Amino acid sequence: KGGFWGKDCTRQCPGGSTVPCSGHGRCDSKDGSCSCHPGFRGSACEVSFEVSCPNNCSAHGVCSPLGTCHCFDDWRGES
């Protein structure tokens, strides 16, 4: 069952066993840390934030959760 971690699966994930990682991430079954979905951060993915990139990546890339552009093939630059 999800929401627990550790060798014997008795430790609750951040955010609790019912809604691990506040429902905005995945709990690592080995160390109990949360990997947050884009737009969320915090130890239990409890903090929502608006992600924005320069010029919205000029429509030639994807904005990462850290606010940096990842350009599509054949495109380069910061925005």
Short mmCIF file of N, CA and C in Angstrom, two decimals:
data_model
loop_
_atom_site.label_atom_id
_atom_site.label_comp_id
_atom_site.label_asym_id
_atom_site.label_seq_id
_atom_site.Cartn_x
_atom_site.Cartn_y
_atom_site.Cartn_z
N LYS A 1 0.85 -1.19 0.00
CA LYS A 1 0.00 0.00 0.00
C LYS A 1 0.88 1.24 0.00
N GLY A 2 0.51 2.26 -0.75
CA GLY A 2 1.28 3.48 -0.85
C GLY A 2 1.19 4.32 0.41
N GLY A 3 2.07 5.32 0.49
CA GLY A 3 2.06 6.24 1.60
C GLY A 3 2.99 5.88 2.73
N PHE A 4 3.70 4.75 2.59
CA PHE A 4 4.65 4.32 3.62
C PHE A 4 6.00 4.01 2.98
N TRP A 5 7.04 4.04 3.79
CA TRP A 5 8.38 3.74 3.30
C TRP A 5 9.18 3.10 4.42
N GLY A 6 10.39 2.65 4.09
CA GLY A 6 11.29 2.03 5.05
C GLY A 6 11.36 0.53 4.84
N LYS A 7 12.32 -0.07 5.52
CA LYS A 7 12.57 -1.51 5.35
C LYS A 7 11.33 -2.34 5.67
N ASP A 8 10.58 -1.93 6.70
CA ASP A 8 9.39 -2.68 7.06
C ASP A 8 8.09 -1.93 6.71
N CYS A 9 8.20 -0.88 5.91
CA CYS A 9 7.05 -0.10 5.42
C CYS A 9 6.16 0.43 6.55
N THR A 10 6.76 0.90 7.62
CA THR A 10 5.98 1.44 8.73
C THR A 10 6.11 2.95 8.87
N ARG A 11 6.99 3.57 8.12
CA ARG A 11 7.18 5.03 8.22
C ARG A 11 6.30 5.72 7.19
N GLN A 12 5.59 6.76 7.62
CA GLN A 12 4.70 7.49 6.72
C GLN A 12 5.49 8.46 5.85
N CYS A 13 5.04 8.61 4.63
CA CYS A 13 5.63 9.58 3.72
C CYS A 13 5.23 10.98 4.16
N PRO A 14 6.03 12.00 3.79
CA PRO A 14 5.64 13.38 4.09
C PRO A 14 4.23 13.66 3.54
N GLY A 15 3.42 14.32 4.32
CA GLY A 15 2.05 14.59 3.92
C GLY A 15 1.08 13.56 4.46
N GLY A 16 1.61 12.45 5.04
CA GLY A 16 0.76 11.41 5.62
C GLY A 16 0.52 10.25 4.67
N SER A 17 0.08 9.15 5.23
CA SER A 17 -0.11 7.94 4.42
C SER A 17 -1.35 8.01 3.55
N THR A 18 -2.33 8.83 3.94
CA THR A 18 -3.56 8.93 3.15
C THR A 18 -3.34 9.71 1.86
N VAL A 19 -2.59 10.81 1.96
CA VAL A 19 -2.29 11.66 0.80
C VAL A 19 -0.80 11.95 0.80
N PRO A 20 0.03 10.95 0.46
CA PRO A 20 1.48 11.18 0.48
C PRO A 20 1.89 12.31 -0.46
N CYS A 21 2.86 13.06 -0.02
CA CYS A 21 3.40 14.18 -0.80
C CYS A 21 2.29 15.16 -1.18
N SER A 22 1.29 15.28 -0.31
CA SER A 22 0.15 16.19 -0.49
C SER A 22 -0.61 15.95 -1.79
N GLY A 23 -0.42 14.78 -2.39
CA GLY A 23 -1.09 14.47 -3.64
C GLY A 23 -0.46 15.16 -4.84
N HIS A 24 0.72 15.79 -4.63
CA HIS A 24 1.39 16.54 -5.70
C HIS A 24 2.79 16.03 -5.97
N GLY A 25 3.03 14.74 -5.74
CA GLY A 25 4.35 14.18 -5.97
C GLY A 25 4.36 12.70 -5.70
N ARG A 26 5.57 12.11 -5.75
CA ARG A 26 5.74 10.68 -5.49
C ARG A 26 6.68 10.51 -4.31
N CYS A 27 6.35 9.57 -3.45
CA CYS A 27 7.16 9.27 -2.29
C CYS A 27 8.13 8.14 -2.62
N ASP A 28 9.41 8.36 -2.34
CA ASP A 28 10.44 7.34 -2.57
C ASP A 28 10.32 6.27 -1.49
N SER A 29 10.14 5.04 -1.90
CA SER A 29 9.93 3.95 -0.93
C SER A 29 11.18 3.59 -0.15
N LYS A 30 12.35 4.09 -0.58
CA LYS A 30 13.59 3.77 0.13
C LYS A 30 13.97 4.82 1.18
N ASP A 31 13.80 6.11 0.85
CA ASP A 31 14.22 7.14 1.81
C ASP A 31 13.09 8.07 2.27
N GLY A 32 11.89 7.89 1.75
CA GLY A 32 10.75 8.68 2.18
C GLY A 32 10.70 10.10 1.68
N SER A 33 11.57 10.46 0.75
CA SER A 33 11.55 11.83 0.23
C SER A 33 10.52 11.95 -0.89
N CYS A 34 9.99 13.16 -1.06
CA CYS A 34 9.02 13.42 -2.12
C CYS A 34 9.70 14.00 -3.34
N SER A 35 9.30 13.54 -4.52
CA SER A 35 9.68 14.15 -5.79
C SER A 35 8.43 14.86 -6.28
N CYS A 36 8.45 16.17 -6.25
CA CYS A 36 7.25 16.97 -6.52
C CYS A 36 6.96 17.10 -8.01
N HIS A 37 5.66 17.16 -8.34
CA HIS A 37 5.23 17.44 -9.70
C HIS A 37 5.55 18.89 -10.02
N PRO A 38 5.62 19.24 -11.33
CA PRO A 38 5.88 20.62 -11.71
C PRO A 38 4.86 21.56 -11.06
N GLY A 39 5.36 22.69 -10.56
CA GLY A 39 4.50 23.69 -9.95
C GLY A 39 4.34 23.53 -8.44
N PHE A 40 5.02 22.51 -7.86
CA PHE A 40 4.94 22.28 -6.42
C PHE A 40 6.33 22.06 -5.85
N ARG A 41 6.50 22.45 -4.59
CA ARG A 41 7.77 22.24 -3.92
C ARG A 41 7.51 22.12 -2.42
N GLY A 42 8.55 21.86 -1.66
CA GLY A 42 8.44 21.65 -0.22
C GLY A 42 8.69 20.19 0.11
N SER A 43 8.99 19.91 1.36
CA SER A 43 9.31 18.53 1.74
C SER A 43 8.15 17.58 1.51
N ALA A 44 6.91 18.10 1.54
CA ALA A 44 5.73 17.28 1.27
C ALA A 44 4.98 17.80 0.03
N CYS A 45 5.69 18.52 -0.84
CA CYS A 45 5.10 19.10 -2.06
C CYS A 45 3.86 19.94 -1.73
N GLU A 46 3.92 20.61 -0.58
CA GLU A 46 2.77 21.36 -0.08
C GLU A 46 2.73 22.81 -0.56
N VAL A 47 3.76 23.28 -1.23
CA VAL A 47 3.83 24.67 -1.66
C VAL A 47 3.61 24.75 -3.17
N SER A 48 2.58 25.47 -3.57
CA SER A 48 2.29 25.68 -4.98
C SER A 48 2.97 26.97 -5.43
N PHE A 49 3.52 26.96 -6.62
CA PHE A 49 4.12 28.18 -7.16
C PHE A 49 3.90 28.24 -8.65
N GLU A 50 3.84 29.45 -9.14
CA GLU A 50 3.64 29.68 -10.56
C GLU A 50 5.00 29.60 -11.26
N VAL A 51 5.09 28.75 -12.25
CA VAL A 51 6.32 28.61 -13.01
C VAL A 51 6.22 29.51 -14.23
N SER A 52 7.23 30.33 -14.44
CA SER A 52 7.23 31.15 -15.63
C SER A 52 8.64 31.18 -16.22
N CYS A 53 8.68 31.30 -17.50
CA CYS A 53 9.94 31.36 -18.23
C CYS A 53 9.96 32.63 -19.07
N PRO A 54 11.16 33.13 -19.39
CA PRO A 54 11.25 34.32 -20.23
C PRO A 54 10.49 34.12 -21.55
N ASN A 55 9.62 35.05 -21.87
CA ASN A 55 8.86 35.01 -23.13
C ASN A 55 8.10 33.71 -23.33
N ASN A 56 7.81 32.98 -22.27
CA ASN A 56 7.14 31.68 -22.37
C ASN A 56 7.87 30.78 -23.36
N CYS A 57 9.19 30.87 -23.32
CA CYS A 57 10.08 30.08 -24.20
C CYS A 57 9.83 30.38 -25.68
N SER A 58 9.25 31.53 -25.97
CA SER A 58 8.97 31.96 -27.35
C SER A 58 8.19 30.93 -28.15
N ALA A 59 7.47 30.06 -27.45
CA ALA A 59 6.69 28.98 -28.07
C ALA A 59 7.57 27.98 -28.82
N HIS A 60 8.88 27.97 -28.51
CA HIS A 60 9.80 27.05 -29.17
C HIS A 60 10.48 26.13 -28.17
N GLY A 61 9.82 25.92 -27.02
CA GLY A 61 10.39 25.05 -26.00
C GLY A 61 9.40 24.83 -24.88
N VAL A 62 9.87 24.14 -23.84
CA VAL A 62 9.05 23.81 -22.69
C VAL A 62 9.67 24.43 -21.45
N CYS A 63 8.83 25.03 -20.63
CA CYS A 63 9.29 25.64 -19.38
C CYS A 63 9.43 24.55 -18.32
N SER A 64 10.60 24.47 -17.71
CA SER A 64 10.84 23.46 -16.68
C SER A 64 10.26 23.91 -15.34
N PRO A 65 10.13 23.00 -14.37
CA PRO A 65 9.65 23.38 -13.05
C PRO A 65 10.53 24.41 -12.35
N LEU A 66 11.77 24.57 -12.83
CA LEU A 66 12.69 25.54 -12.24
C LEU A 66 12.65 26.89 -12.96
N GLY A 67 11.81 27.00 -13.98
CA GLY A 67 11.68 28.26 -14.69
C GLY A 67 12.71 28.48 -15.77
N THR A 68 13.27 27.42 -16.31
CA THR A 68 14.21 27.53 -17.42
C THR A 68 13.62 26.85 -18.66
N CYS A 69 13.98 27.37 -19.82
CA CYS A 69 13.47 26.82 -21.08
C CYS A 69 14.30 25.62 -21.52
N HIS A 70 13.61 24.62 -22.01
CA HIS A 70 14.24 23.48 -22.67
C HIS A 70 13.75 23.54 -24.12
N CYS A 71 14.65 23.96 -25.01
CA CYS A 71 14.29 24.22 -26.40
C CYS A 71 13.96 22.96 -27.17
N PHE A 72 13.01 23.11 -28.11
CA PHE A 72 12.72 22.03 -29.04
C PHE A 72 13.91 21.88 -29.98
N ASP A 73 13.98 20.72 -30.67
CA ASP A 73 15.05 20.49 -31.64
C ASP A 73 15.14 21.66 -32.62
N ASP A 74 16.35 21.99 -33.00
CA ASP A 74 16.66 23.06 -33.96
C ASP A 74 16.43 24.47 -33.40
N TRP A 75 16.17 24.62 -32.09
CA TRP A 75 16.02 25.93 -31.48
C TRP A 75 17.02 26.07 -30.36
N ARG A 76 17.55 27.30 -30.19
CA ARG A 76 18.53 27.55 -29.14
C ARG A 76 18.30 28.93 -28.56
N GLY A 77 18.82 29.14 -27.37
CA GLY A 77 18.73 30.45 -26.71
C GLY A 77 18.14 30.33 -25.33
N GLU A 78 18.10 31.46 -24.64
CA GLU A 78 17.58 31.48 -23.27
C GLU A 78 16.07 31.60 -23.21
N SER A 79 15.45 32.15 -24.24
CA SER A 79 14.00 32.31 -24.24
C SER A 79 13.44 32.13 -25.62
#
